[in-house]
Short mmCIF file of C-alpha atoms in Angstrom, two decimals:
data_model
loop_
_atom_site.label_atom_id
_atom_site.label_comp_id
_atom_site.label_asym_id
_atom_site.label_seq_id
_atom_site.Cartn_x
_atom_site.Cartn_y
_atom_site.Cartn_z
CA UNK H 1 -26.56 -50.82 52.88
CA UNK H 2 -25.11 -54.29 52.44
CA UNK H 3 -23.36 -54.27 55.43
CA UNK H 4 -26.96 -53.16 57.26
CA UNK H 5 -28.79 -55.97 55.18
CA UNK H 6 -26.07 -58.42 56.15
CA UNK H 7 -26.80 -57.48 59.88
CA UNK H 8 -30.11 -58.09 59.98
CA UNK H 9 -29.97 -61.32 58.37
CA UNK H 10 -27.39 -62.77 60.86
CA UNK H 11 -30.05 -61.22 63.51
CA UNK H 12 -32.45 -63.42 62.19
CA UNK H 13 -30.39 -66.32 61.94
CA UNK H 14 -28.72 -65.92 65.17
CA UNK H 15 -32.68 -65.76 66.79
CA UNK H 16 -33.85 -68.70 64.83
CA UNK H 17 -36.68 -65.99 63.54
CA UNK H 18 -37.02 -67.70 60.01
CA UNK H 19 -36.97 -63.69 58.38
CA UNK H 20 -33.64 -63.92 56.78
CA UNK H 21 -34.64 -64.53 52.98
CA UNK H 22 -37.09 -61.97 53.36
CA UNK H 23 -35.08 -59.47 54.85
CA UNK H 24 -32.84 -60.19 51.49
CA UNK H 25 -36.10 -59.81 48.95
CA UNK H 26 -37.56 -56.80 50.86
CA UNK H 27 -34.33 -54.78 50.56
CA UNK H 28 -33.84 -55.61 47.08
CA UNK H 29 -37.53 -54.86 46.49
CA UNK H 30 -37.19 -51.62 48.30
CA UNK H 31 -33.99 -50.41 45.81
CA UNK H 32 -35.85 -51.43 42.92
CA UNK H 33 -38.97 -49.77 43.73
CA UNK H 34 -37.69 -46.73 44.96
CA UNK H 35 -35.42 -46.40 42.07
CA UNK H 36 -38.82 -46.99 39.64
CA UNK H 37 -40.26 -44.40 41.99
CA UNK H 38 -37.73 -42.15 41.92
CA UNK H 39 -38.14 -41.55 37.83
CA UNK H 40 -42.07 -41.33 38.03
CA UNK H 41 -41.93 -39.04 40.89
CA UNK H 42 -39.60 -36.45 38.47
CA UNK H 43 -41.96 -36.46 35.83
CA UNK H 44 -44.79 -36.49 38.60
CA UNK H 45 -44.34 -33.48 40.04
CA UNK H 46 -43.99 -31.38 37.20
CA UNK H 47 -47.97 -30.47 37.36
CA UNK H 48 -50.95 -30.91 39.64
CA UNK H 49 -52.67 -33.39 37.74
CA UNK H 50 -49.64 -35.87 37.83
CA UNK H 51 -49.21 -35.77 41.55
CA UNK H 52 -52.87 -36.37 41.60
CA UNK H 53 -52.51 -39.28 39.54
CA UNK H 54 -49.58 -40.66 41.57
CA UNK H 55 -50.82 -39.82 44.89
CA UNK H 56 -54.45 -42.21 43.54
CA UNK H 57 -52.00 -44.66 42.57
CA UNK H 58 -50.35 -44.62 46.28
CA UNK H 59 -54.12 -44.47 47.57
CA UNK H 60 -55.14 -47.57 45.70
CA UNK H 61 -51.90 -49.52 47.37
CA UNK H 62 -53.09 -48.44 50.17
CA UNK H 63 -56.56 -49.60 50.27
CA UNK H 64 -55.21 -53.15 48.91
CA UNK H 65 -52.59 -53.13 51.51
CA UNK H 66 -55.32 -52.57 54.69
CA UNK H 67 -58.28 -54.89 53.31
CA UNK H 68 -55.85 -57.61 52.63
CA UNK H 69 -54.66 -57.14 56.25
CA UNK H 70 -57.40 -57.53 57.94
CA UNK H 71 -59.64 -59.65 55.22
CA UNK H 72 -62.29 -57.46 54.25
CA UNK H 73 -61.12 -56.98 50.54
CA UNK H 74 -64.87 -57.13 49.44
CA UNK H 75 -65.79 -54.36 51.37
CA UNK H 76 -63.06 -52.16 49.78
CA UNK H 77 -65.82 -49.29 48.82
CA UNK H 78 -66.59 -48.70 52.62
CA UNK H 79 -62.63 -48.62 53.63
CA UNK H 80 -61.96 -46.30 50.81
CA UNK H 81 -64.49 -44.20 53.00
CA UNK H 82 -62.94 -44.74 56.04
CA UNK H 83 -59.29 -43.82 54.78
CA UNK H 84 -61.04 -40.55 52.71
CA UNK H 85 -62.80 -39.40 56.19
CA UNK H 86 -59.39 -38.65 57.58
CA UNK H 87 -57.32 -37.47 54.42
CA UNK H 88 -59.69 -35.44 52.63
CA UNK H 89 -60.52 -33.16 56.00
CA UNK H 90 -56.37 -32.92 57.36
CA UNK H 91 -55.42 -31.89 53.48
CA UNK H 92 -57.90 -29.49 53.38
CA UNK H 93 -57.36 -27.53 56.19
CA UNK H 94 -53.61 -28.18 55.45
CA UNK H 95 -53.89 -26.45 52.18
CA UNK H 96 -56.08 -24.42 52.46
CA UNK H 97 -54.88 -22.56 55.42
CA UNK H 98 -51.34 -22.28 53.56
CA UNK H 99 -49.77 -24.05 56.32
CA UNK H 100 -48.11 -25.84 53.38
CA UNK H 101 -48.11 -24.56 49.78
CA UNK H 102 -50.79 -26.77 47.32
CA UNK H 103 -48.20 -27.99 44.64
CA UNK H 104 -47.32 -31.11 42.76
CA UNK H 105 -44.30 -31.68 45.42
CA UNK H 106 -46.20 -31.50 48.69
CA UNK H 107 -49.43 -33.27 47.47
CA UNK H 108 -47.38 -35.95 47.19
CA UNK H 109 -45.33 -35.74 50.07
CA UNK H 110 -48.12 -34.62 52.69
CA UNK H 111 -50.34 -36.81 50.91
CA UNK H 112 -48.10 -39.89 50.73
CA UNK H 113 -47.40 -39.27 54.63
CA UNK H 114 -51.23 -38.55 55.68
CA UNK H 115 -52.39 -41.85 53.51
CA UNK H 116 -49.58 -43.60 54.11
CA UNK H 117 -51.11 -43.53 58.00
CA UNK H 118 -54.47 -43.97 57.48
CA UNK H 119 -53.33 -47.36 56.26
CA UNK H 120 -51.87 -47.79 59.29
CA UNK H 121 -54.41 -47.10 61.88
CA UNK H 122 -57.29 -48.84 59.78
CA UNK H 123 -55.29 -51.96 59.49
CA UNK H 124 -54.27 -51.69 63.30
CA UNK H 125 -58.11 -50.69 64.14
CA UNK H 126 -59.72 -53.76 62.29
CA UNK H 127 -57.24 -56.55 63.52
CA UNK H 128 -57.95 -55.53 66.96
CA UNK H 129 -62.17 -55.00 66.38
CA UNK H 130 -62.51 -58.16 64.46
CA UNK H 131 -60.56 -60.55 66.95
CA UNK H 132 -62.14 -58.79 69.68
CA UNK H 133 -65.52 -59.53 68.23
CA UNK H 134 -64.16 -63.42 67.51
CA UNK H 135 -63.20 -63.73 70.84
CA UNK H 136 -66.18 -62.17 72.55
CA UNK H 137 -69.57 -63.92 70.46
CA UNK H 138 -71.10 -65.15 73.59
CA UNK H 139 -71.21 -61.45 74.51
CA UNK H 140 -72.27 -60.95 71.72
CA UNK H 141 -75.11 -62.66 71.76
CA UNK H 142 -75.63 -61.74 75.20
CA UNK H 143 -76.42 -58.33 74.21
CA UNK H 144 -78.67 -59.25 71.61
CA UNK H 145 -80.70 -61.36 73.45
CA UNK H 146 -81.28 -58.64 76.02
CA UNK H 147 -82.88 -56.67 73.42
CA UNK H 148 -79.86 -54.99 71.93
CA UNK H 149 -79.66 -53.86 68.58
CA UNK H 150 -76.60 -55.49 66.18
CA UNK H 151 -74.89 -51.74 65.87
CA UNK H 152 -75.15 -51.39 69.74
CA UNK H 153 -74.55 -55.20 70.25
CA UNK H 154 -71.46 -54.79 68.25
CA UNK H 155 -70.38 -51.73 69.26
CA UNK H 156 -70.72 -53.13 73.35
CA UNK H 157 -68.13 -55.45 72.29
CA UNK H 158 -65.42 -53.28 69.96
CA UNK H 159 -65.87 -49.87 71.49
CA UNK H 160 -63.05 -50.64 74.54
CA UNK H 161 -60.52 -51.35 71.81
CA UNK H 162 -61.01 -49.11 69.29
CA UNK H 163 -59.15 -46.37 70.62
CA UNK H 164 -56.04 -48.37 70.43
CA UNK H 165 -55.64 -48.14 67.11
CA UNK H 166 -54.51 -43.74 68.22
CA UNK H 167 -52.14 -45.34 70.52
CA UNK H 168 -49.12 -45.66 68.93
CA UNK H 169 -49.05 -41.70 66.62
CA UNK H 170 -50.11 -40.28 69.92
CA UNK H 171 -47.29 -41.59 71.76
CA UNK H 172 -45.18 -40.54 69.27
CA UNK H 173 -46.62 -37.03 68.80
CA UNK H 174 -46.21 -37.05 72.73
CA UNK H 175 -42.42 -37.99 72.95
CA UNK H 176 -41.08 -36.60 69.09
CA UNK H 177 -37.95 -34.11 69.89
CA UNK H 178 -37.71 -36.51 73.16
CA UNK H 179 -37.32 -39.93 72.23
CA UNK H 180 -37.18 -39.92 68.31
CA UNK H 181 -36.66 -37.21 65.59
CA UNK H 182 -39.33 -38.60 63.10
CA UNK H 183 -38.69 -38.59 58.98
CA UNK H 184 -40.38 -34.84 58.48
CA UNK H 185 -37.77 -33.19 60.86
CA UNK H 186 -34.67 -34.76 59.17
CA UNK H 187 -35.91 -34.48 55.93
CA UNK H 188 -36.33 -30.64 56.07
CA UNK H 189 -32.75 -30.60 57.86
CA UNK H 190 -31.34 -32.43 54.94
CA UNK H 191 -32.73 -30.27 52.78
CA UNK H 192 -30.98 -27.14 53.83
CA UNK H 193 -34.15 -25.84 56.38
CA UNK H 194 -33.50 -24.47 60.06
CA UNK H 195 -34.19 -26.48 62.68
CA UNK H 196 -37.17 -24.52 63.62
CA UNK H 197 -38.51 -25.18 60.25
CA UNK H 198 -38.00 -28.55 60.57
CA UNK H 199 -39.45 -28.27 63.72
CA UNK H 200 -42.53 -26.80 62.21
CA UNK H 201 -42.97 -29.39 59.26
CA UNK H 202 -42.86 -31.54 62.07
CA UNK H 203 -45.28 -31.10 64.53
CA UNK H 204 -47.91 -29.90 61.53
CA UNK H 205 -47.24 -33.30 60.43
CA UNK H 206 -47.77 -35.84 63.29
CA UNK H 207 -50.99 -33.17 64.39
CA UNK H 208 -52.52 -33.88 60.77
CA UNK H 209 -51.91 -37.44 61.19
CA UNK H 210 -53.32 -37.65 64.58
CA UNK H 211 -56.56 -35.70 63.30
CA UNK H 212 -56.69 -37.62 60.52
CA UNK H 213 -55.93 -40.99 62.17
CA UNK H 214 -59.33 -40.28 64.85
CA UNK H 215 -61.68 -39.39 61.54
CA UNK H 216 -60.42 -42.97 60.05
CA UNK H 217 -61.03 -45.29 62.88
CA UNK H 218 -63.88 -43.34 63.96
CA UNK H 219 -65.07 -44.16 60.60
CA UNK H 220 -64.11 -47.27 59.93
CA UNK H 221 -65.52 -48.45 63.67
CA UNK H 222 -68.95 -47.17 62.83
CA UNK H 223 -68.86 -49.13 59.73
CA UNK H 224 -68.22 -52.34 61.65
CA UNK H 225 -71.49 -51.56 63.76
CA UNK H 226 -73.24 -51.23 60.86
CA UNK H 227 -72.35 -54.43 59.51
CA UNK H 228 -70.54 -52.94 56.25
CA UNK H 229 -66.91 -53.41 57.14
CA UNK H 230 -66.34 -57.10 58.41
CA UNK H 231 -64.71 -60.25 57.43
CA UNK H 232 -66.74 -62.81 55.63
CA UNK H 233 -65.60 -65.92 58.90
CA UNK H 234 -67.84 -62.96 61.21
CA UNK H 235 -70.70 -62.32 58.90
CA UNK H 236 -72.98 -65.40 59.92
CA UNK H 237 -71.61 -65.13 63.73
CA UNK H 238 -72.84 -61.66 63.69
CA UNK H 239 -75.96 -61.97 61.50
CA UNK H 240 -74.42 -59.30 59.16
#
């Protein structure tokens, strides 16, 4: 691991990229809060209610992690929404088709995965929308002068890129086995499974997160329309 740290901090020295000292703090930060992890997750596990508790805890990173992103930390309520509309629908079915048995173990691991990519997508989904919409006002207020409503108005402008926040899982889910062999399927080889169970884990978990990640952005973009998800620099440009 030193030798892999080392490497990437002569990358970045080599390319003049200005990373190196936080290469250096994000792999130290990464041992120590794995290692932190690591203990809480053993007593975690042990019952439903204290995955529950941890998998909150990873949810509340989560939400800080994505409103911070993309500046719209006041309107954390309505992103907690957006991130529930695609976990709480790809974890039910999950479970409760028995696809994956409902324990303290796979709550966290499904649910660290499944959150972990909601994240993702909403961050990805509002730095796109909201520069779109910075970059297109006079359209903007094209629209609205020709009668348009602010949710249509808005959603005129935003609705061509919101679909590239799916992009990259989809691409992924369309290559995996060809290109890459993603965490789920080397984790379940490492573990002792067959391939074709690893296989399995797999594709159930890049089709939950592609589910899920469509229920988020669709979420989160109709939030935008409605003027409750958006940075405070856009509220008086878009009358919110």
């Amino acid at each position: 691991m030193v030798l892999l740290v080392a490497l990437g901090v002569a990358a970045s020295l080599a390319g003049r990229m200005g990373l190196a000292r936080q290469q250096v703090v994000a792999a130290v930060r990464a041992v120590l809060q794995l290692a932190v992890v690591s203990l809480v997750l053993a007593a975690a596990v042990q019952t439903l209610w204290g995955a529950f508790a941890f998998w909150t805890l990873m949810f509340g990173v989560a939400l800080w992690t994505t409103t911070g992103r993309v500046s719209v930390r006041d309107c954390w309520p309505w992103t907690a929404v957006s991130l529930l509309a695609g976990l709480v629908p790809v974890l039910l079915i999950v479970f409760g088709t028995g696809a994956s048995p409902f324990n303290g173990i796979t709550l966290i691991a499904l649910g660290g995965i499944v959150t972990g990519n909601m994240m993702t997508a909403h961050t990805l989904a509002g730095r796109r929308v909201f520069g779109e919409l910075r970059e297109s006002q006079g359209e903007y207020e094209a629209a609205l002068a020709l009668g348009l409503l602010r949710r249509d108005a808005i959603g005129l402008v935003i609705d061509r890129v919101v679909p590239e926040a799916l992009i990259p899982n989809l691409d992924q889910t369309r290559t995996v086995g060809l290109v890459t062999l993603p965490g789920a399927f080397i984790g379940v080889l490492l573990g002792g499974g067959s391939p074709l169970q690893a296989g399995a884990a797999q594709v159930l978990v890049l089709v939950a997160i592609m589910a899920g990640q469509a229920c988020t952005v669709a979420a989160m973009a109709e939030f935008v329309r409605r003027g409750l998800i958006v940075p405070a620099d856009l509220r008086p440009k878009l009358h919110v």
